[in-house]
XYZ file of C-alpha atoms in Angstrom:
536
model
C 14.799 -57.310 34.808
C 15.933 -60.259 36.673
C 19.529 -60.161 35.644
C 21.895 -58.558 38.102
C 25.524 -57.517 37.085
C 28.228 -58.424 39.834
C 28.916 -54.886 40.703
C 24.970 -54.488 41.441
C 24.862 -57.643 43.674
C 27.817 -56.216 45.674
C 26.311 -52.827 45.992
C 22.967 -54.501 47.194
C 24.927 -56.685 49.653
C 27.178 -53.825 51.055
C 24.009 -51.429 51.630
C 22.392 -54.386 53.694
C 25.540 -54.767 55.763
C 25.883 -51.267 56.256
C 22.273 -51.370 57.627
C 22.759 -53.914 59.926
C 26.204 -52.343 60.888
C 24.436 -48.821 61.937
C 21.582 -50.681 63.565
C 23.147 -52.887 65.844
C 24.468 -49.991 68.486
C 20.751 -49.759 69.221
C 20.350 -52.956 70.905
C 23.168 -52.543 73.309
C 23.481 -50.094 76.305
C 25.253 -46.846 75.956
C 28.069 -47.977 78.237
C 28.490 -51.215 76.201
C 28.768 -49.174 72.993
C 31.299 -46.728 74.349
C 33.638 -49.855 75.016
C 33.539 -50.786 71.472
C 36.614 -50.015 68.910
C 36.635 -46.660 67.591
C 36.149 -48.086 63.918
C 32.593 -49.590 64.919
C 29.445 -47.307 64.716
C 28.792 -45.698 68.306
C 25.630 -43.532 67.316
C 22.452 -44.419 68.799
C 18.783 -43.551 67.981
C 17.839 -40.756 70.226
C 14.496 -41.474 71.971
C 11.897 -38.737 72.307
C 10.075 -37.049 75.137
C 7.174 -39.557 75.097
C 9.799 -42.711 75.282
C 12.295 -41.465 77.866
C 10.284 -38.770 79.714
C 11.556 -35.256 80.086
C 10.669 -31.634 80.195
C 8.005 -29.891 77.980
C 7.672 -26.014 78.117
C 5.664 -23.909 76.153
C 6.755 -20.278 75.888
C 4.902 -17.135 74.744
C 6.391 -14.260 73.218
C 5.980 -10.854 74.803
C 4.523 -9.135 71.798
C 3.853 -5.812 73.656
C 7.857 -5.626 74.471
C 8.444 -6.327 70.795
C 5.896 -3.514 69.563
C 7.588 -0.968 72.486
C 10.961 -1.664 71.133
C 10.055 -1.083 67.503
C 8.318 1.967 68.157
C 11.342 3.224 70.351
C 13.668 2.002 67.341
C 11.307 4.108 64.957
C 11.673 6.981 67.008
C 15.671 6.899 66.870
C 15.647 6.229 62.893
C 13.164 9.487 62.727
C 15.605 11.395 64.641
C 18.358 10.284 62.533
C 16.700 10.738 59.275
C 15.547 14.350 59.963
C 19.071 15.347 61.318
C 20.552 13.798 57.819
C 18.143 16.070 56.060
C 18.918 18.865 57.976
C 15.441 19.539 59.112
C 14.496 21.329 62.454
C 12.019 19.512 64.801
C 10.734 19.284 68.207
C 8.460 16.891 70.321
C 9.749 13.888 69.117
C 8.348 10.856 71.067
C 6.097 8.037 71.045
C 2.390 8.588 71.457
C 0.015 5.715 71.801
C 0.987 3.152 68.899
C 2.957 5.617 66.872
C 6.001 8.044 66.409
C 5.017 11.753 66.420
C 7.341 14.775 65.781
C 6.735 18.384 64.851
C 8.597 20.174 62.498
C 9.710 23.601 63.210
C 9.457 25.365 60.009
C 6.345 24.684 57.872
C 8.146 25.224 54.533
C 10.494 22.208 55.402
C 7.519 19.989 55.774
C 7.684 18.328 52.662
C 11.383 17.957 52.888
C 10.974 16.192 56.332
C 7.956 13.977 55.125
C 10.181 12.394 52.144
C 13.172 11.976 54.680
C 10.931 10.095 57.034
C 9.232 7.960 54.273
C 12.613 6.501 53.847
C 11.837 4.080 56.910
C 9.329 2.598 54.967
C 10.163 -1.037 53.976
C 8.139 -3.203 51.814
C 7.384 -6.509 53.328
C 5.685 -9.810 51.849
C 5.264 -11.020 48.433
C 3.515 -8.932 45.880
C 3.261 -11.894 43.367
C 1.143 -13.679 45.964
C -0.887 -10.806 47.087
C 0.578 -10.164 50.172
C 2.620 -7.063 49.486
C 2.591 -3.985 51.739
C 4.641 -1.758 54.058
C 5.802 -2.227 57.330
C 4.948 1.276 58.485
C 2.801 4.309 57.176
C 4.010 7.900 57.346
C 1.173 10.617 57.607
C 1.696 14.442 57.579
C -0.981 16.692 59.076
C -0.299 20.486 59.734
C 3.159 20.705 61.401
C 3.154 17.002 62.600
C 4.397 13.852 61.109
C 2.935 10.607 62.292
C 5.046 7.195 61.876
C 2.558 4.215 62.553
C 3.789 0.486 62.156
C 0.921 -1.333 60.202
C -0.832 -4.393 61.133
C 1.083 -6.356 58.402
C 4.289 -5.049 59.644
C 3.617 -6.031 63.144
C 2.908 -9.465 62.051
C 6.017 -9.822 60.097
C 7.939 -8.524 63.004
C 6.522 -10.964 65.474
C 7.219 -13.798 62.777
C 11.024 -12.629 62.462
C 11.250 -12.571 66.198
C 9.844 -15.888 66.724
C 12.328 -17.523 64.091
C 15.241 -15.456 65.929
C 14.205 -16.736 69.303
C 13.979 -20.426 67.900
C 17.490 -20.168 66.896
C 18.714 -18.476 70.154
C 16.763 -20.720 72.372
C 18.284 -23.827 70.352
C 21.720 -22.663 70.768
C 21.310 -22.234 74.476
C 19.549 -25.649 74.930
C 22.153 -27.227 72.736
C 24.751 -25.817 75.140
C 23.445 -28.170 78.040
C 24.914 -31.021 76.137
C 22.304 -32.593 73.937
C 21.165 -32.382 70.305
C 17.891 -34.347 71.123
C 15.701 -31.332 72.061
C 13.118 -29.944 69.960
C 12.454 -26.332 69.743
C 9.525 -25.524 67.454
C 7.343 -22.653 66.708
C 3.475 -23.257 67.818
C 1.164 -20.631 66.595
C 2.176 -17.155 65.656
C 3.860 -16.133 69.124
C 4.357 -19.327 71.067
C 7.589 -21.692 71.161
C 7.496 -25.239 72.080
C 10.775 -26.679 73.853
C 10.861 -30.240 74.600
C 13.936 -31.759 76.231
C 13.985 -35.529 76.648
C 15.488 -36.933 79.700
C 15.471 -33.689 81.902
C 13.466 -33.921 85.008
C 14.746 -30.921 86.998
C 13.770 -27.999 84.766
C 15.122 -25.119 86.780
C 18.563 -25.113 84.858
C 16.458 -25.117 81.603
C 14.168 -22.379 82.841
C 17.213 -20.384 83.699
C 18.793 -20.723 80.306
C 15.703 -19.660 78.678
C 14.054 -17.082 81.113
C 16.478 -14.364 80.779
C 16.709 -12.209 77.594
C 20.448 -11.581 78.022
C 20.620 -8.258 76.226
C 23.852 -6.999 77.075
C 24.813 -3.346 76.390
C 27.711 -0.974 77.375
C 26.464 2.753 78.093
C 28.114 6.127 78.856
C 27.246 7.614 82.327
C 26.026 11.014 82.678
C 28.742 13.033 83.505
C 26.767 15.659 85.794
C 23.173 14.312 86.763
C 22.652 11.501 89.398
C 19.647 9.408 89.048
C 18.153 10.983 92.346
C 18.391 14.676 90.691
C 16.841 13.140 87.505
C 13.883 11.781 89.031
C 13.289 15.073 91.067
C 13.633 17.172 87.944
C 13.872 15.844 84.447
C 15.813 13.349 82.779
C 17.913 14.656 80.032
C 16.934 14.096 76.514
C 18.744 11.015 75.121
C 19.152 9.464 78.614
C 17.230 7.363 80.711
C 17.296 5.944 84.222
C 18.603 2.262 84.926
C 18.313 0.533 88.117
C 21.192 -1.558 89.497
C 21.181 -5.140 90.127
C 22.917 -4.353 93.635
C 20.928 -4.815 96.543
C 21.141 -1.149 97.679
C 18.873 0.163 95.134
C 21.126 2.511 93.279
C 20.215 3.883 89.934
C 22.190 5.514 87.052
C 21.495 7.846 84.334
C 22.427 6.418 81.261
C 22.651 7.402 77.605
C 20.101 5.393 75.760
C 21.838 4.678 73.026
C 24.394 2.169 73.892
C 28.131 2.486 73.025
C 28.607 -1.381 71.981
C 25.786 -4.154 72.115
C 26.105 -7.710 72.818
C 25.574 -8.276 69.041
C 29.507 -7.485 68.701
C 30.143 -10.347 71.464
C 31.963 -12.950 69.655
C 32.865 -15.007 72.947
C 31.897 -15.195 76.627
C 33.600 -17.521 79.185
C 33.013 -17.963 82.927
C 36.154 -17.276 84.912
C 37.484 -16.220 88.248
C 39.084 -12.656 89.107
C 42.835 -13.198 89.950
C 42.533 -10.654 92.616
C 39.284 -11.453 94.479
C 38.876 -14.933 93.239
C 35.183 -13.909 92.657
C 33.326 -15.658 89.597
C 33.479 -13.134 86.580
C 32.649 -13.192 82.975
C 35.539 -12.689 80.195
C 34.088 -11.485 77.154
C 35.692 -10.580 73.760
C 34.401 -8.159 70.939
C 34.560 -8.538 67.266
C 36.645 -6.073 65.186
C 33.847 -3.788 65.141
C 32.855 -3.865 68.738
C 36.552 -3.580 69.773
C 37.027 -0.592 67.483
C 33.994 1.307 69.008
C 34.833 0.179 72.576
C 38.247 1.065 71.966
C 37.640 4.632 70.763
C 34.949 5.211 73.713
C 37.521 4.149 76.359
C 40.327 6.287 74.764
C 37.977 9.412 74.955
C 36.573 8.859 78.228
C 39.314 7.965 80.425
C 38.580 8.766 84.043
C 34.763 8.623 83.412
C 32.372 5.768 84.308
C 30.539 3.467 81.980
C 27.864 1.123 82.438
C 27.638 -2.601 82.008
C 23.913 -3.324 81.330
C 22.209 -6.648 81.272
C 18.433 -6.585 80.460
C 18.092 -2.856 81.360
C 19.669 -3.410 84.995
C 23.238 -2.108 85.592
C 25.391 -5.032 86.572
C 28.526 -2.755 87.218
C 29.701 0.934 86.465
C 33.529 0.901 86.721
C 35.706 3.963 85.939
C 37.789 3.899 82.866
C 41.572 3.772 84.151
C 43.037 3.575 80.726
C 41.977 2.744 77.026
C 40.732 -0.666 76.481
C 42.061 -1.367 72.965
C 42.229 -5.056 72.916
C 38.549 -5.632 72.380
C 38.196 -7.888 75.510
C 37.382 -7.377 79.046
C 35.368 -8.686 81.997
C 32.184 -8.496 83.741
C 31.946 -8.561 87.502
C 29.051 -8.566 89.746
C 27.189 -10.512 92.475
C 27.615 -13.826 90.474
C 27.884 -17.399 91.701
C 29.705 -19.892 90.005
C 26.499 -21.424 88.449
C 24.941 -17.903 87.475
C 28.233 -16.813 85.722
C 28.269 -20.042 83.704
C 24.606 -19.608 82.523
C 25.157 -16.001 81.735
C 28.232 -16.669 79.614
C 26.078 -19.498 77.684
C 23.130 -16.787 77.233
C 25.854 -14.259 76.055
C 27.138 -16.790 73.510
C 23.842 -17.761 72.230
C 22.886 -13.995 71.692
C 20.032 -12.084 73.108
C 16.374 -13.309 72.617
C 14.411 -10.440 70.782
C 11.965 -10.350 73.451
C 11.389 -12.016 76.816
C 9.642 -15.580 76.835
C 7.020 -16.368 79.494
C 6.360 -20.061 80.268
C 2.609 -20.439 79.838
C 2.797 -24.423 80.181
C 5.142 -26.681 81.844
C 5.208 -30.321 81.978
C 7.570 -33.239 82.872
C 6.957 -36.797 81.673
C 8.340 -39.399 83.896
C 10.569 -42.226 82.644
C 8.436 -44.968 83.761
C 5.515 -43.691 81.172
C 8.157 -43.877 78.402
C 9.284 -47.285 79.437
C 5.760 -48.636 79.207
C 5.486 -47.106 76.006
C 8.552 -48.809 74.931
C 7.701 -52.222 76.304
C 4.133 -51.766 74.628
C 5.818 -50.679 71.269
C 8.091 -53.692 71.448
C 5.180 -56.283 72.133
C 3.036 -54.826 69.435
C 5.859 -54.773 66.894
C 6.796 -58.322 67.745
C 3.381 -59.711 67.331
C 2.872 -57.730 64.574
C 5.884 -58.863 62.615
C 5.744 -62.461 63.377
C 2.168 -62.300 62.202
C 3.073 -60.728 58.991
C 5.901 -63.434 58.327
C 3.772 -66.198 59.076
C 1.030 -65.224 56.740
C 3.393 -64.062 54.198
C 4.956 -67.564 54.140
C 2.013 -69.359 54.253
C 0.647 -67.228 51.321
C 3.527 -67.391 49.137
C 5.740 -70.210 49.889
C 9.397 -69.939 49.219
C 8.797 -66.497 47.392
C 7.335 -65.419 50.982
C 10.517 -66.234 52.740
C 12.046 -64.003 50.304
C 9.624 -61.074 51.082
C 10.190 -61.724 54.690
C 14.013 -61.498 54.411
C 13.026 -58.009 52.468
C 11.171 -57.016 55.509
C 14.086 -57.790 57.605
C 16.521 -55.664 55.323
C 13.733 -52.963 55.396
C 13.586 -52.711 59.217
C 17.447 -52.664 59.655
C 17.608 -49.881 56.866
C 15.180 -47.774 58.396
C 16.719 -47.824 61.857
C 20.013 -47.330 60.504
C 19.067 -44.215 58.448
C 17.490 -42.799 61.313
C 20.263 -43.429 63.722
C 22.619 -41.638 60.787
C 20.339 -38.650 60.438
C 19.997 -38.187 64.199
C 16.261 -38.647 63.985
C 14.369 -38.849 67.175
C 12.306 -41.726 67.978
C 8.904 -40.960 69.105
C 5.880 -43.090 69.517
C 4.558 -41.599 66.114
C 7.721 -42.578 64.680
C 7.007 -46.119 65.908
C 3.500 -45.984 64.285
C 5.247 -44.852 61.137
C 7.766 -47.471 61.271
C 5.052 -50.105 61.606
C 3.081 -48.524 58.653
C 5.951 -48.779 56.476
C 6.244 -52.654 57.391
C 2.806 -53.035 56.033
C 3.377 -51.148 52.750
C 6.528 -53.138 52.124
C 4.372 -56.303 52.470
C 1.935 -54.503 49.976
C 4.532 -54.066 47.524
C 5.364 -57.982 47.731
C 1.693 -58.886 47.369
C 1.448 -56.779 44.301
C 4.293 -58.406 42.829
C 3.334 -61.955 43.605
C -0.164 -61.570 42.490
C 0.986 -60.060 39.436
C 2.868 -63.153 38.861
C 0.260 -65.493 39.405
C -1.762 -63.531 36.977
C 0.897 -63.856 34.202
C 1.161 -67.599 35.075
C -2.502 -67.826 34.419
C -2.314 -66.189 31.286
C -0.160 -69.093 29.962
C 3.465 -67.322 30.182
C 6.447 -69.453 31.137
C 7.568 -69.301 34.678
C 10.669 -67.047 34.056
C 8.529 -64.696 31.759
C 5.694 -64.581 34.243
C 8.436 -63.638 37.048
C 9.942 -60.960 34.878
C 6.606 -59.602 33.913
C 5.559 -59.638 37.375
C 8.408 -57.344 38.739
C 8.189 -54.878 35.660
C 4.235 -54.284 35.542
C 3.979 -54.213 39.563
C 6.708 -51.734 39.814
C 4.649 -48.958 38.109
C 1.803 -49.503 40.577
C 4.137 -49.451 43.398
C 5.933 -46.401 42.188
C 2.477 -44.406 41.909
C 1.226 -45.691 45.427
C 4.657 -44.931 47.214
C 4.838 -41.437 45.575
C 1.306 -40.563 46.679
C 2.297 -41.237 50.227
C 5.622 -39.698 49.946
C 3.770 -36.533 48.826
C 1.418 -36.669 51.824
C 4.416 -37.325 54.105
C 6.116 -34.380 52.724
C 3.021 -32.027 53.141
C 2.907 -33.454 56.950
C 6.745 -32.364 57.369
C 6.138 -29.076 56.005
C 2.941 -27.980 57.673
C 3.362 -30.011 60.842
C 5.516 -29.887 64.198
C 6.718 -32.007 66.783
C 5.408 -35.487 66.607
C 3.796 -34.865 63.218
C 7.144 -34.113 61.744
C 8.589 -37.207 63.700
C 5.903 -39.441 61.891
C 6.496 -37.831 58.512
C 10.471 -38.138 58.741
C 9.731 -41.822 59.647
C 7.309 -42.364 57.137
C 9.350 -40.933 54.159
C 12.553 -42.831 55.025
C 10.213 -46.089 55.298
C 8.829 -45.553 51.899
C 12.499 -45.366 50.322
C 13.619 -48.286 52.157
C 10.556 -50.295 51.661
C 11.000 -49.884 47.883
C 14.421 -50.970 48.013
C 13.787 -54.040 50.189
C 10.691 -55.068 48.427
C 11.743 -54.604 44.864
C 15.472 -54.551 44.622
C 16.349 -57.093 47.568
C 13.453 -59.589 46.871
C 14.194 -59.385 43.086
C 17.749 -60.106 43.827
C 16.792 -63.093 45.761
C 14.567 -64.364 43.357
C 17.203 -63.985 40.662
C 19.690 -65.926 42.690
C 16.893 -68.728 43.401
C 16.448 -68.911 39.654
C 20.407 -69.187 39.236
C 20.484 -71.850 41.506
C 18.137 -74.020 39.321
C 20.986 -74.513 36.949
C 20.532 -74.041 32.997
C 17.092 -75.609 33.213
C 14.629 -73.244 31.852
C 11.521 -75.029 33.361
C 10.826 -74.132 36.999
C 7.885 -74.355 39.123
C 7.279 -71.096 40.590
C 6.490 -71.179 44.423
C 3.850 -68.589 44.693
């Protein structure tokens, strides 16, 4: 076990040098690192919110709005199913927490019920005992009732939370950082941490708007005032305008094209008025639908709606077949830029409300860094001195292994882009102790082998072999705990788990491979003499 082939020695040395190379940028300022040649590593370990300060927002999802949107979708789906089944119906609408519809001909009741039941979707995992349906369909007399189940609502909230996290991540990353943390907290809350940000206005503007963009046809005959005084036509709805004049429009509820068909949105300026606008482009499907609609409605107005408010309602002068256009309104340069980012990131599934907002000052983070540096320095020095005092020359080898371990763990965290937080520093210090434990196990085993009467070389070889099994067992146990923490935890817990996992791998490499290589080279330096004194 003490024999190393040449290629293995070269591989170990190269790994150690790579660790040093990728760690070095962390000891210099960003300006200094940027001035280095391009072939040198430039990436630095990003610091978390607790180390460099920043913004902390806790957002709550509007589950009532989610339920309302779902019921509206169920109503439209029920209408579509009954029309496809060619069943006559009346009184379709949302009543309380259900959708109800009356079938005009009693003999078509069974046919209508079967058609509506096609909307039922199984959810959960039947093998794990969590199977069920998202909705229930019940018939009584001439009425069919569609009701979301509790399990279905939970599944919808969970899916909406995942979609919201992805959207918020895209919006936050558009601000020019990949160091932010966006994680789910509880069932319907999302935690956003943005290191280094002190003014949260831009962040709140980006997250605070749903950015649901839709294009609707305008009712050709009835104005909003007439609809309010009489009755809004079926399938239409009154939408307020964003303009200060308080004007409203009667628009078809089902949009012609939605923001899901957008592939790009960029801020710009109108060439005629020089006002800020947003240029957009549809995908192939959206371009086809938009082109067909504008071709069939030349001379009629259509409305551009953002979050249920009409931005503008221009008249179609000619068919728009290219799949692109522009949105004008009362935009400023900043608001146009923010809206373009929101549209590119996609709409949030529901409105997010800020329930907790905190900003952490950089001075607190600086204090933590200085305290961490002092604690780490004292701990490392004390560990090195005790190890050398206890094990002599082999203790020096162990300390060299610890230094390699420190470089490798920082290098891997830098390469992976892991954010360093205070729990991460705790995990780093913990792995230093674990690496020392591995060396202690090896050296104590060597001492036992020597006491049993084995030769020095045989004792060293047996010490490494037998201690390796014990080290592997203990590290696998810790690794399992780290993986569980990463799986079930969030935020700082995950940061600790990531650092601990990387530290386990590097500590095993440093304590077993690097130290063993040093011992092997030390034995070779003794020449052909097989009788050596083991300095442990």
